[in-house]
Coordinates of C-alpha atoms in Angstrom, one line a residue:
Chain A
M1 CA -0.6 0.5 0.0
G2 CA 0.9 3.4 -1.5
M3 CA 1.5 6.2 1.5
S4 CA -1.4 8.3 -0.5
E5 CA -4.0 4.6 -0.4
Y6 CA -3.0 4.8 3.0
F7 CA -3.6 8.6 3.5
G8 CA -6.9 10.0 3.3
K9 CA -8.2 13.1 2.6
E10 CA -6.7 16.5 4.5
G11 CA -3.2 13.4 4.8
L12 CA -5.8 11.7 8.0
Q13 CA -5.4 8.8 8.5
M14 CA -7.9 6.4 6.8
N15 CA -8.0 4.6 9.9
T16 CA -8.7 7.3 12.1
D17 CA -11.9 7.5 13.8
I18 CA -14.7 10.3 12.6
R19 CA -16.9 12.2 15.5
I20 CA -20.0 13.7 14.7
L21 CA -22.7 15.0 16.9
S22 CA -26.1 15.8 16.4
P23 CA -27.4 19.0 19.1
C24 CA -30.7 18.6 18.8
G25 CA -33.3 16.1 16.1
M26 CA -34.8 19.1 14.4
L27 CA -32.9 22.5 14.5
G28 CA -34.6 25.3 16.9
Y29 CA -36.5 22.3 19.0
G30 CA -33.5 23.5 21.5
F31 CA -30.4 21.5 23.5
P32 CA -29.3 21.2 26.8
E33 CA -26.2 23.5 26.5
Q34 CA -24.1 20.6 28.7
S35 CA -25.3 17.9 26.6
F36 CA -23.2 20.0 23.4
M37 CA -20.6 20.6 25.8
N38 CA -19.9 17.3 26.9
G39 CA -19.5 16.6 23.5
M40 CA -16.6 19.0 22.8
E41 CA -15.2 16.9 25.2
F42 CA -14.1 14.8 22.3
E43 CA -11.9 15.6 19.0
L44 CA -15.1 16.2 16.3
H45 CA -14.9 16.3 12.8
G46 CA -18.9 17.6 12.4
I47 CA -21.5 19.4 14.0
V48 CA -24.7 18.6 12.3
V49 CA -28.6 19.4 12.6
D50 CA -31.4 18.4 10.7
A51 CA -33.8 21.3 10.5
G52 CA -36.4 19.9 8.0
S53 CA -39.4 17.6 7.9
T54 CA -42.4 16.7 5.8
D55 CA -44.9 15.2 9.2
G56 CA -45.7 18.6 10.0
G57 CA -47.9 19.2 6.0
P58 CA -47.7 21.3 3.2
H59 CA -48.5 24.3 4.8
K60 CA -44.8 25.0 5.5
L61 CA -43.3 24.4 2.0
G62 CA -46.5 26.3 0.8
A63 CA -46.4 28.8 2.3
G64 CA -42.3 29.9 2.8
V65 CA -42.1 29.7 6.7
S66 CA -41.1 27.5 9.4
I67 CA -42.5 25.7 12.2
V68 CA -39.7 27.3 14.7
S69 CA -39.6 30.2 15.5
K70 CA -36.5 32.4 14.6
R71 CA -35.5 33.0 18.3
A72 CA -35.4 29.5 18.8
V73 CA -33.0 28.6 15.4
K74 CA -30.8 31.7 16.6
K75 CA -30.9 30.1 19.6
D76 CA -29.7 26.6 18.7
L77 CA -27.8 28.1 16.3
D78 CA -25.2 30.6 18.2
I79 CA -24.1 27.3 21.1
M80 CA -23.3 25.3 18.2
I81 CA -21.8 27.8 15.2
T82 CA -19.8 29.7 18.1
N83 CA -18.1 26.3 19.6
G84 CA -17.8 25.5 16.2
L85 CA -15.7 28.0 14.6
S86 CA -13.5 28.3 17.1
R87 CA -12.6 24.4 17.1
K88 CA -12.6 25.1 13.5
I89 CA -15.3 21.9 13.2
P90 CA -17.1 22.3 10.2
I91 CA -21.2 22.9 11.1
I92 CA -23.7 21.2 8.4
I93 CA -27.8 22.7 8.6
G94 CA -30.2 19.8 6.0
S95 CA -32.6 21.0 5.0
A96 CA -32.6 24.5 6.2
G97 CA -35.8 26.2 7.3
G98 CA -38.2 23.6 7.3
S99 CA -38.3 22.3 4.0
G100 CA -35.3 24.1 2.2
A101 CA -36.9 26.4 -0.1
Q102 CA -34.5 29.5 -1.3
T103 CA -37.3 31.4 1.3
H104 CA -36.6 28.5 4.0
V105 CA -32.8 29.3 3.3
N106 CA -32.2 32.5 2.6
W107 CA -34.3 32.3 6.2
T108 CA -31.4 30.8 7.9
L109 CA -28.2 32.7 7.1
D110 CA -30.1 35.6 7.9
I111 CA -30.1 33.8 11.2
I112 CA -26.1 32.7 10.4
D113 CA -25.4 36.8 9.4
E114 CA -26.6 38.1 12.2
I115 CA -25.1 35.4 14.9
L116 CA -21.7 35.8 13.0
D117 CA -22.5 39.7 13.1
E118 CA -23.2 39.7 16.7
R119 CA -20.5 37.4 17.6
G120 CA -18.2 39.8 16.0
L121 CA -16.9 36.3 13.9
Q122 CA -16.2 35.5 10.2
A123 CA -16.9 32.2 8.5
K124 CA -16.9 30.9 5.6
V125 CA -20.1 29.9 4.6
S126 CA -21.6 27.9 1.1
V127 CA -25.0 26.8 0.8
I128 CA -26.2 24.2 -1.3
W129 CA -30.0 24.9 -3.1
A130 CA -32.3 21.9 -3.9
D131 CA -35.2 23.6 -5.7
F132 CA -36.2 23.3 -8.8
T133 CA -38.2 24.9 -11.2
Q134 CA -41.4 23.7 -13.1
Q135 CA -39.8 24.3 -16.6
E136 CA -36.8 21.4 -15.2
I137 CA -40.2 19.2 -13.6
H138 CA -42.3 20.3 -17.3
Q139 CA -38.5 18.3 -19.3
A140 CA -38.1 15.4 -17.2
K141 CA -42.2 14.3 -17.2
E142 CA -42.2 14.5 -20.6
E143 CA -38.2 12.5 -21.0
G144 CA -40.0 9.7 -18.8
R145 CA -38.3 10.8 -15.5
I146 CA -40.9 10.8 -13.1
K147 CA -42.1 7.8 -11.7
A148 CA -44.6 7.4 -8.8
L149 CA -44.1 7.0 -5.0
S150 CA -47.0 4.4 -4.4
P151 CA -50.1 3.9 -6.0
N152 CA -52.8 6.2 -3.8
I153 CA -50.5 9.2 -5.2
P154 CA -52.0 11.1 -7.9
P155 CA -49.3 11.2 -11.2
L156 CA -48.3 13.8 -12.2
T157 CA -49.9 15.8 -14.4
S158 CA -48.4 19.8 -16.6
E159 CA -52.0 21.1 -15.1
L160 CA -50.1 20.2 -11.2
I161 CA -46.6 21.9 -12.0
D162 CA -48.2 24.5 -13.0
S163 CA -49.8 25.2 -9.9
T164 CA -46.9 24.1 -8.3
N165 CA -44.9 27.3 -7.0
S166 CA -42.4 25.4 -4.6
I167 CA -40.6 22.9 -6.1
V168 CA -37.5 21.4 -4.2
A169 CA -35.6 17.8 -4.4
Q170 CA -34.3 16.0 -1.7
M171 CA -30.1 16.0 -1.9
G172 CA -27.4 13.0 -1.4
H173 CA -24.1 12.9 0.2
E174 CA -22.3 14.0 -3.1
P175 CA -22.7 18.0 -3.0
I176 CA -22.7 18.5 0.6
V177 CA -18.5 16.3 0.2
E178 CA -17.8 18.5 -2.7
A179 CA -18.1 21.5 -0.3
L180 CA -16.9 19.7 2.4
K181 CA -13.7 19.8 -0.3
Q182 CA -13.5 23.5 0.1
G183 CA -13.1 23.7 3.6
V184 CA -15.6 26.0 4.5
D185 CA -17.0 26.8 8.1
I186 CA -20.5 26.7 7.5
I187 CA -22.9 24.0 5.1
V188 CA -26.8 25.5 4.4
C189 CA -28.5 22.8 2.8
G190 CA -31.9 23.1 0.9
R191 CA -33.9 20.4 1.2
A192 CA -31.9 17.1 1.5
Y193 CA -32.5 13.5 2.3
D194 CA -32.6 13.7 6.2
P195 CA -29.6 11.1 7.1
S196 CA -27.4 12.9 4.1
P197 CA -25.9 15.8 5.7
F198 CA -24.1 13.4 8.7
A199 CA -23.4 10.7 5.8
A200 CA -21.8 13.1 4.0
I201 CA -19.4 13.5 6.8
G202 CA -18.6 10.3 7.1
I203 CA -18.2 9.8 3.3
Y204 CA -15.9 13.2 3.0
H205 CA -13.4 11.0 5.8
G206 CA -13.0 7.9 3.0
K207 CA -15.6 6.1 5.2
D208 CA -17.7 3.0 4.2
P209 CA -21.5 4.7 2.3
G210 CA -23.1 2.0 3.9
L211 CA -22.2 3.1 7.4
S212 CA -22.1 6.4 6.8
Y213 CA -25.9 6.8 5.6
H214 CA -27.2 4.3 8.7
L215 CA -26.0 6.8 11.7
G216 CA -27.1 9.6 9.9
K217 CA -30.9 7.9 10.2
I218 CA -30.1 7.4 13.5
L219 CA -28.1 11.1 14.4
E220 CA -30.6 13.1 12.5
C221 CA -33.4 13.2 15.3
G222 CA -31.5 14.0 17.8
A223 CA -31.4 11.1 20.7
L224 CA -34.1 9.7 20.7
C225 CA -32.0 5.8 20.1
A226 CA -31.3 6.3 23.7
E227 CA -33.5 5.9 26.4
P228 CA -35.7 8.3 27.3
G229 CA -35.7 9.2 24.0
T230 CA -36.1 12.8 22.8
T231 CA -35.5 15.0 19.3
K232 CA -34.6 17.8 22.3
D233 CA -31.1 16.3 23.4
S234 CA -27.4 15.5 21.6
I235 CA -26.0 12.7 20.8
L236 CA -22.7 10.8 19.5
G237 CA -21.5 9.0 16.2
T238 CA -18.1 7.5 15.4
I239 CA -17.7 5.9 12.6
S240 CA -14.7 3.0 12.2
D241 CA -13.8 1.1 9.5
D242 CA -15.9 -1.8 9.7
S243 CA -18.8 -0.3 12.6
F244 CA -19.9 2.7 13.9
T245 CA -21.1 3.4 17.7
V246 CA -23.8 5.6 19.0
Q247 CA -23.9 7.0 22.8
S248 CA -25.6 9.7 24.3
L249 CA -24.4 13.0 25.6
N250 CA -26.8 13.9 28.7
P251 CA -25.7 11.4 31.9
D252 CA -29.7 11.1 32.1
R253 CA -30.5 8.8 28.5
N254 CA -28.5 5.6 27.8
C255 CA -28.4 3.9 24.6
S256 CA -29.1 0.4 24.5
P257 CA -28.7 -2.2 21.2
T258 CA -32.5 -2.4 21.3
S259 CA -33.4 1.4 21.7
V260 CA -30.7 2.1 18.4
A261 CA -32.3 -1.1 16.5
A262 CA -35.4 0.1 17.6
H263 CA -35.2 2.9 16.3
T264 CA -33.9 2.2 13.0
F265 CA -38.6 2.5 12.2
Y266 CA -39.1 5.2 13.5
E267 CA -40.8 7.6 10.4
K268 CA -39.8 5.1 8.0
E269 CA -41.1 3.0 5.1
H270 CA -40.6 -0.2 6.6
P271 CA -37.9 -1.2 8.8
Y272 CA -34.3 -2.1 8.1
I273 CA -35.0 -1.8 3.7
L274 CA -34.1 2.3 2.8
H275 CA -34.4 3.9 0.5
G276 CA -32.4 7.0 -0.8
P277 CA -30.9 9.2 -2.9
G278 CA -28.7 6.8 -5.7
F279 CA -29.1 3.8 -2.6
T280 CA -30.6 1.5 -1.1
L281 CA -29.9 0.4 2.5
D282 CA -30.3 -2.7 3.9
L283 CA -30.0 -2.9 7.4
E284 CA -30.9 -6.9 7.7
H285 CA -28.4 -8.2 8.4
C286 CA -26.9 -5.7 10.8
R287 CA -25.6 -6.4 14.7
F288 CA -26.1 -4.0 17.7
E289 CA -23.5 -4.9 20.4
E290 CA -22.9 -3.0 23.3
V291 CA -19.2 -2.5 23.8
E292 CA -18.6 -0.6 26.9
K293 CA -21.7 1.3 29.0
G294 CA -24.2 2.5 27.3
V295 CA -22.1 2.7 23.9
V296 CA -24.2 0.4 20.9
R297 CA -21.8 -0.3 18.6
V298 CA -23.2 -1.1 14.6
T299 CA -21.8 -3.3 11.7
G300 CA -23.4 -5.0 9.1
S301 CA -24.8 -2.0 7.6
R302 CA -24.8 -2.4 3.3
F303 CA -25.4 0.3 1.1
L304 CA -26.3 -0.8 -2.4
P305 CA -26.1 1.6 -5.2
A306 CA -29.5 2.3 -7.6
E307 CA -29.1 1.9 -11.4
K308 CA -30.0 4.8 -12.0
Y309 CA -30.4 7.8 -9.3
F310 CA -33.2 9.1 -8.7
I311 CA -34.2 12.0 -5.7
K312 CA -37.8 12.4 -4.2
L313 CA -39.4 15.7 -5.3
E314 CA -41.7 17.6 -2.9
G315 CA -43.7 20.5 -3.9
A316 CA -47.0 22.0 -2.2
R317 CA -49.3 24.3 -4.3
R318 CA -52.3 26.2 -2.1
V319 CA -55.9 24.4 -2.9
A320 CA -58.1 26.9 -0.9
Y321 CA -59.4 29.5 1.9
R322 CA -59.9 27.9 5.2
T323 CA -62.4 29.9 7.6
F324 CA -63.1 27.5 11.2
V325 CA -66.0 27.5 14.3
V326 CA -64.1 25.8 18.0
A327 CA -67.3 25.1 20.1
G328 CA -68.7 23.0 22.9
I329 CA -71.6 20.8 23.3
R330 CA -73.0 19.6 26.8
D331 CA -76.3 19.5 25.9
P332 CA -77.8 15.8 26.1
I333 CA -80.9 16.0 23.5
L334 CA -78.3 18.1 21.2
I335 CA -75.9 15.1 21.8
G336 CA -77.7 12.7 21.1
K337 CA -78.4 13.3 17.9
L338 CA -75.3 15.7 16.9
E339 CA -74.7 14.2 13.1
E340 CA -78.6 14.6 12.2
V341 CA -78.2 18.3 13.2
E342 CA -74.8 19.1 11.6
D343 CA -76.6 17.2 8.2
Y344 CA -79.2 19.4 8.5
V345 CA -76.8 22.6 9.0
R346 CA -74.4 21.7 6.2
N347 CA -77.8 20.9 4.1
Q348 CA -79.6 24.6 5.2
A349 CA -76.1 26.5 4.7
R350 CA -76.1 25.0 0.9
E351 CA -79.8 25.8 0.7
Y352 CA -79.0 29.9 1.5
Y353 CA -76.0 29.7 -1.1
R354 CA -78.0 27.5 -3.3
E355 CA -76.5 30.4 -6.2
I356 CA -73.4 28.9 -5.6
P357 CA -71.7 26.2 -7.0
E358 CA -71.1 23.6 -4.5
S359 CA -67.6 22.0 -6.0
D360 CA -66.6 26.3 -4.7
Y361 CA -66.7 25.3 -1.4
Q362 CA -66.5 22.2 1.6
I363 CA -68.1 22.5 5.1
Q364 CA -66.7 19.9 7.3
F365 CA -68.1 19.1 10.9
Y366 CA -65.4 17.1 13.5
N367 CA -66.3 15.6 17.2
Y368 CA -63.9 15.9 19.0
G369 CA -64.9 13.3 22.2
K370 CA -66.5 11.1 20.4
N371 CA -65.0 10.4 17.0
G372 CA -62.5 13.8 16.1
V373 CA -59.6 11.6 15.0
L374 CA -60.5 8.6 13.6
G375 CA -63.7 10.1 12.0
S376 CA -66.2 7.6 10.8
K377 CA -62.6 4.6 11.4
E378 CA -63.4 4.8 15.1
P379 CA -64.2 1.9 16.6
E380 CA -64.9 2.7 19.8
S381 CA -68.7 3.6 21.1
F382 CA -69.4 7.3 22.4
T383 CA -70.0 8.2 26.0
G384 CA -69.9 11.2 27.6
H385 CA -71.4 13.9 28.7
E386 CA -69.6 16.8 26.5
I387 CA -68.4 17.0 23.0
G388 CA -65.9 19.3 21.6
V389 CA -67.3 19.9 17.8
M390 CA -64.9 22.3 15.6
F391 CA -66.4 22.9 11.6
E392 CA -63.9 24.0 9.1
V393 CA -65.5 25.9 5.8
V394 CA -62.5 26.1 3.0
A395 CA -63.7 27.9 0.2
K396 CA -61.9 29.2 -3.6
T397 CA -62.0 32.6 -1.4
Q398 CA -61.0 33.6 1.7
E399 CA -64.0 35.5 1.6
L400 CA -66.6 33.1 0.7
A401 CA -65.1 31.0 3.4
N402 CA -65.4 33.5 5.7
S403 CA -69.2 34.3 4.9
I404 CA -70.2 30.4 4.3
C405 CA -68.8 29.7 7.6
A406 CA -70.8 32.8 9.7
T407 CA -74.1 31.2 8.2
V408 CA -73.5 27.5 9.1
R409 CA -72.1 29.3 12.6
S410 CA -75.5 31.6 13.1
T411 CA -77.5 28.3 12.1
F412 CA -75.9 25.2 13.8
L413 CA -75.7 28.0 16.9
H414 CA -79.9 28.9 16.6
Y415 CA -81.4 25.7 15.1
G416 CA -84.7 24.4 16.9
Y417 CA -84.1 20.5 16.6
D418 CA -87.2 18.1 17.7
G419 CA -87.2 17.8 21.2
R420 CA -84.9 20.9 21.6
K421 CA -85.3 22.0 25.6
S422 CA -82.9 24.9 25.3
T423 CA -84.5 27.2 23.1
A424 CA -81.8 30.1 23.6
G425 CA -78.8 29.0 21.8
N426 CA -77.3 25.0 20.8
L427 CA -73.2 26.4 21.1
A428 CA -71.4 27.0 23.9
F429 CA -67.7 29.2 22.8
P430 CA -65.0 29.6 24.4
F431 CA -63.9 33.1 22.1
A432 CA -65.1 36.2 21.1
P433 CA -65.7 36.4 17.9
S434 CA -66.1 32.7 17.6
D435 CA -65.1 32.5 14.1
I436 CA -60.8 32.0 12.5
E437 CA -60.3 33.0 9.6
F438 CA -57.3 30.4 8.6
G439 CA -55.7 32.2 5.3
P440 CA -54.1 29.8 2.6
V441 CA -55.0 26.0 3.3
Y442 CA -52.5 24.1 0.8
E443 CA -51.8 19.4 0.2
F444 CA -48.6 17.9 -1.4
S445 CA -48.5 18.7 -4.9
V446 CA -45.4 16.3 -6.1
Y447 CA -44.5 13.9 -3.9
H448 CA -42.4 11.8 -7.5
L449 CA -39.2 10.9 -7.7
M450 CA -37.0 12.2 -10.9
E451 CA -35.0 10.4 -12.1
M452 CA -31.5 13.4 -11.8
K453 CA -29.2 13.4 -14.9
N454 CA -26.7 14.9 -13.2
N455 CA -25.8 16.3 -10.2
A456 CA -28.6 19.0 -9.7
F457 CA -27.9 20.6 -6.4
R458 CA -25.9 24.1 -7.0
I459 CA -23.2 25.0 -4.9
E460 CA -23.0 28.4 -3.8
H461 CA -19.7 29.9 -1.9
R462 CA -20.4 33.2 0.0
Chain B
M1 CA -57.6 -12.2 27.2
T2 CA -54.1 -10.0 26.6
Q3 CA -54.2 -7.1 24.9
L4 CA -51.3 -6.1 22.4
G5 CA -51.5 -2.3 24.2
D6 CA -50.5 -4.1 27.5
L7 CA -47.9 -6.6 25.6
A8 CA -45.8 -3.9 23.5
K9 CA -44.0 -1.1 25.0
V10 CA -43.9 1.5 22.4
L11 CA -47.1 1.3 20.1
R12 CA -47.4 4.3 17.8
S13 CA -47.9 5.3 14.8
K14 CA -46.6 8.5 12.5
N15 CA -45.9 10.1 8.3
S16 CA -44.4 8.2 6.7
G17 CA -44.2 10.8 3.9
P18 CA -47.1 13.1 3.6
F19 CA -48.8 10.0 2.5
E20 CA -48.9 7.1 4.4
I21 CA -49.3 6.2 7.5
T22 CA -46.6 3.6 9.5
L23 CA -47.4 1.4 12.9
D24 CA -44.3 0.8 15.0
V25 CA -45.0 -2.0 17.8
L26 CA -41.5 -2.4 19.7
F27 CA -41.4 -4.8 23.1
D28 CA -38.6 -5.4 25.7
S29 CA -38.0 -9.0 25.9
K30 CA -37.8 -11.4 23.6
E31 CA -40.5 -13.5 25.4
Q32 CA -42.9 -11.2 24.9
Y33 CA -42.4 -10.7 21.3
D34 CA -42.3 -14.2 20.0
Q35 CA -45.8 -14.2 21.9
V36 CA -46.8 -11.8 19.5
K37 CA -45.3 -12.6 16.7
Q38 CA -46.3 -16.4 16.9
S39 CA -49.9 -15.8 18.0
G40 CA -50.6 -15.5 13.9
R41 CA -52.3 -12.6 15.0
I42 CA -50.5 -9.7 13.6
T43 CA -52.1 -10.1 9.8
K44 CA -52.5 -8.1 6.9
R45 CA -56.3 -8.9 6.9
T46 CA -56.7 -8.5 10.8
I47 CA -54.9 -4.8 10.5
C48 CA -57.5 -4.3 7.3
E49 CA -60.7 -4.9 10.0
L50 CA -59.3 -2.7 12.3
Y51 CA -58.3 0.1 10.2
Q52 CA -61.3 -0.8 7.2
I53 CA -59.0 -0.4 5.0
R54 CA -58.1 -3.0 1.7
E55 CA -56.1 -4.9 1.9
E56 CA -53.9 -3.4 -1.2
Q57 CA -53.4 -0.1 1.5
I58 CA -51.2 -2.4 3.8
H59 CA -48.0 -1.8 1.9
H60 CA -45.3 -3.3 4.3
L61 CA -46.1 -5.8 7.2
V62 CA -42.5 -6.7 8.5
F63 CA -41.4 -8.2 11.9
F64 CA -37.6 -7.5 12.2
D65 CA -36.1 -10.1 15.3
Q66 CA -33.1 -7.7 15.7
A67 CA -35.6 -5.2 16.7
L68 CA -38.0 -7.2 18.6
G69 CA -40.7 -5.1 16.7
F70 CA -43.4 -5.3 14.0
K71 CA -44.0 -2.7 11.3
I72 CA -47.3 -2.3 9.4
T73 CA -47.1 0.9 6.5
M74 CA -50.3 1.6 4.8
S75 CA -51.0 4.2 2.2
R76 CA -53.2 7.8 3.6
D77 CA -57.0 8.5 2.7
I78 CA -56.5 11.9 2.9
S79 CA -52.7 13.2 2.6
S80 CA -51.7 15.1 5.8
G81 CA -52.3 18.8 6.2
S82 CA -54.8 18.4 2.9
V83 CA -57.8 19.2 3.3
G84 CA -60.3 17.0 5.5
D85 CA -57.2 15.2 7.0
R86 CA -57.3 14.5 10.8
D87 CA -54.0 14.4 11.6
V88 CA -51.6 16.0 10.7
Y89 CA -48.1 14.1 11.6
G90 CA -50.4 11.0 11.4
A91 CA -49.0 10.3 15.4
Q92 CA -52.9 9.6 16.6
Q93 CA -53.5 6.5 14.3
H94 CA -52.1 3.7 16.9
A95 CA -55.0 3.6 19.2
P96 CA -56.9 1.2 17.7
L97 CA -54.4 -2.0 17.2
M98 CA -53.8 -1.7 21.4
K99 CA -57.1 -3.1 21.5
L100 CA -56.2 -6.2 19.3
S101 CA -55.9 -9.4 21.2
I102 CA -53.9 -11.7 21.5
D103 CA -54.4 -15.2 22.6
Y104 CA -51.6 -16.8 25.4
L105 CA -49.6 -19.9 23.1
E106 CA -51.2 -23.3 23.4
E107 CA -48.4 -25.7 24.7
G108 CA -48.1 -28.7 22.9

């Protein structure tokens, strides 16, 4: 073996352990500063945090807003940046701003600039953009490079593409590794496959991509793989040449072989087969063992490169506007015939607005305390003395939603159903005014795979 | 009659992407895991009855011995956060599974 093979990038020995600190499972969720500082005792090669998810629904991506506050993101980043820069540890943020579109990335960059400015620090910052234009998606569709993920996802029509303003794709590790090669201090990624920013550290240092991605899959959730698990605490991952270890950085939490193995289940469709950008991760034959108290070693994670490199697209479009009302019902006679009354109220409102096409709006009732969560699929029969009712009108315009909701509310409040004794009113409103203008409603209109032709994620060094 | 919710250490639901709900059931002893796995109660048919769905809506039903758990992934009727969705994170869809009865194994 020649020296050039023995030494990896930056002259590091290939058998050097690579350590990654994940402060928390979601940037802006917060973490105990002491846990983070316990991680600083180790020689670290990266501080990496995931900032994104589709779990909170399509609104963030569609409206270009975040689900965590600027104040909380700044608090978390301040600890990461001041400690990372002084020790020359690269800092990577995945899926910046929650959805990783341009507005989300810019929002994150502004917060970073504020911190650097206030602290009098300088940093080399790189951005990896994950936005795709409607034109790019149209072209991919024409070239047959778009594939549906599952049968219950509507096909990607030209009309859907045209009405979806914000489209991103989940990046793999490749552009992040490229940015690391430039020796930057902070990398802000647009939408990324959650484990990618973590995997990039290991792969950059010449480690096995299977181990790197499996560790990334664990670290991206913060201390959720420990017991008790939480996304709001720090965790340390160490990659060697043929295994990796994870350990809690808070002495009140402990990683065990079962807790780490079980974490593979979390938020994924399959317990041990994971599909990422350009690969499949097979964890079926992994071994999980405790090497010392609270330190779990994992071996056997297999990285299977895909024949064709597909990336996952995400897009959200505005579909309607909503107005809703929350009210309580305590009258036993009304509770006994609630659905019947709601049907009447819906029909009465439709009749009143008979000049408006019924396809322009929807009226829906949610009966909390009875079947608010599971709806018509609730297997339990109702026993109780009180129901929280929430009703919503979603319509083509906000004005229409407001108007119809006001009619639904007044009809519901005063409707004289058969057998009524409480002739003064049917609903207990907790607030005045009772009608809440919600604003636009979005849906995931793009959730498809796209075959990538060449690296589609542009790197910008600021 | 023992219920699945009594035997499991973790029994939860969550989105796996905006178009799927995934149910995770994890145990803290191999004995309980084996009891459930070998009961023959965890089938696509049982899940279809509990959740009033068709069999093709179940995308995965997989046991993972190393983790002492099994996972069921099914398609959503309404995608996360769309009009008519009742559970954006899909985090409260597990309750019907808790009451599933698991018969004790007959010896011999």
